């Protein structure tokens, strides 16, 4: 019975998630990165990639 309730709850929660096509992009001004050199930009790209992967896996 517990298993049924858990699975039912997960199904309901999954139905509430937004579809990726409905998620609007966020504008980030280029001034946020204009003061960084190439090495810093590369590190920032890796960090943002890790963040994206973590959020995608959730």
Coordinates of C-alpha atoms in Angstrom, one line a residue:
X1 CA 0.0 0.0 0.0
X2 CA 2.8 2.4 0.9
X3 CA 4.5 1.7 -2.5
X4 CA 1.3 2.5 -4.3
X5 CA 0.9 5.8 -2.5
X6 CA 4.5 6.8 -3.1
X7 CA 4.3 6.0 -6.8
X8 CA 1.0 7.8 -7.1
X9 CA 2.5 10.9 -5.4
X10 CA 5.5 10.8 -7.8
X11 CA 3.2 10.6 -10.8
X12 CA 1.3 13.7 -9.6
X13 CA 4.4 15.7 -8.9
X14 CA 5.9 14.8 -12.3
X15 CA 2.7 16.1 -13.9
X16 CA 3.4 19.5 -12.3
X17 CA 6.8 20.0 -13.9
X18 CA 7.1 22.6 -16.7
X19 CA 7.9 21.3 -20.1
X20 CA 11.4 22.4 -21.3
X21 CA 9.8 24.1 -24.3
X22 CA 7.8 26.3 -22.0
X23 CA 10.8 27.5 -20.0
X24 CA 11.8 31.0 -21.1
X25 CA 15.5 32.0 -21.5
X26 CA 16.9 34.6 -19.1
X27 CA 18.8 37.6 -20.3
X28 CA 22.2 38.0 -18.9
X29 CA 24.0 41.3 -19.8
X30 CA 27.4 40.8 -21.4
X31 CA 28.9 43.2 -18.8
X32 CA 28.8 40.2 -16.4
X33 CA 31.6 38.6 -18.3
X34 CA 33.3 41.4 -20.1
X35 CA 36.0 41.9 -17.5
X36 CA 37.1 38.2 -17.5
X37 CA 40.0 36.8 -19.5
X38 CA 39.9 33.6 -21.5
X39 CA 41.0 31.3 -18.7
X40 CA 38.4 32.8 -16.4
X41 CA 35.7 32.5 -19.0
X42 CA 36.7 28.8 -19.5
X43 CA 36.3 28.2 -15.7
X44 CA 33.0 30.0 -15.7
X45 CA 31.8 27.8 -18.6
X46 CA 32.7 24.7 -16.7
X47 CA 31.0 25.9 -13.6
X48 CA 27.8 26.8 -15.4
X49 CA 27.9 23.4 -17.3
X50 CA 28.1 21.6 -13.9
X51 CA 25.1 23.7 -12.6
X52 CA 23.1 22.9 -15.8
X53 CA 23.9 19.2 -15.4
X54 CA 22.8 19.2 -11.7
X55 CA 19.6 21.0 -12.5
X56 CA 18.9 18.7 -15.5
X57 CA 19.3 15.6 -13.4
X58 CA 16.8 16.9 -10.8

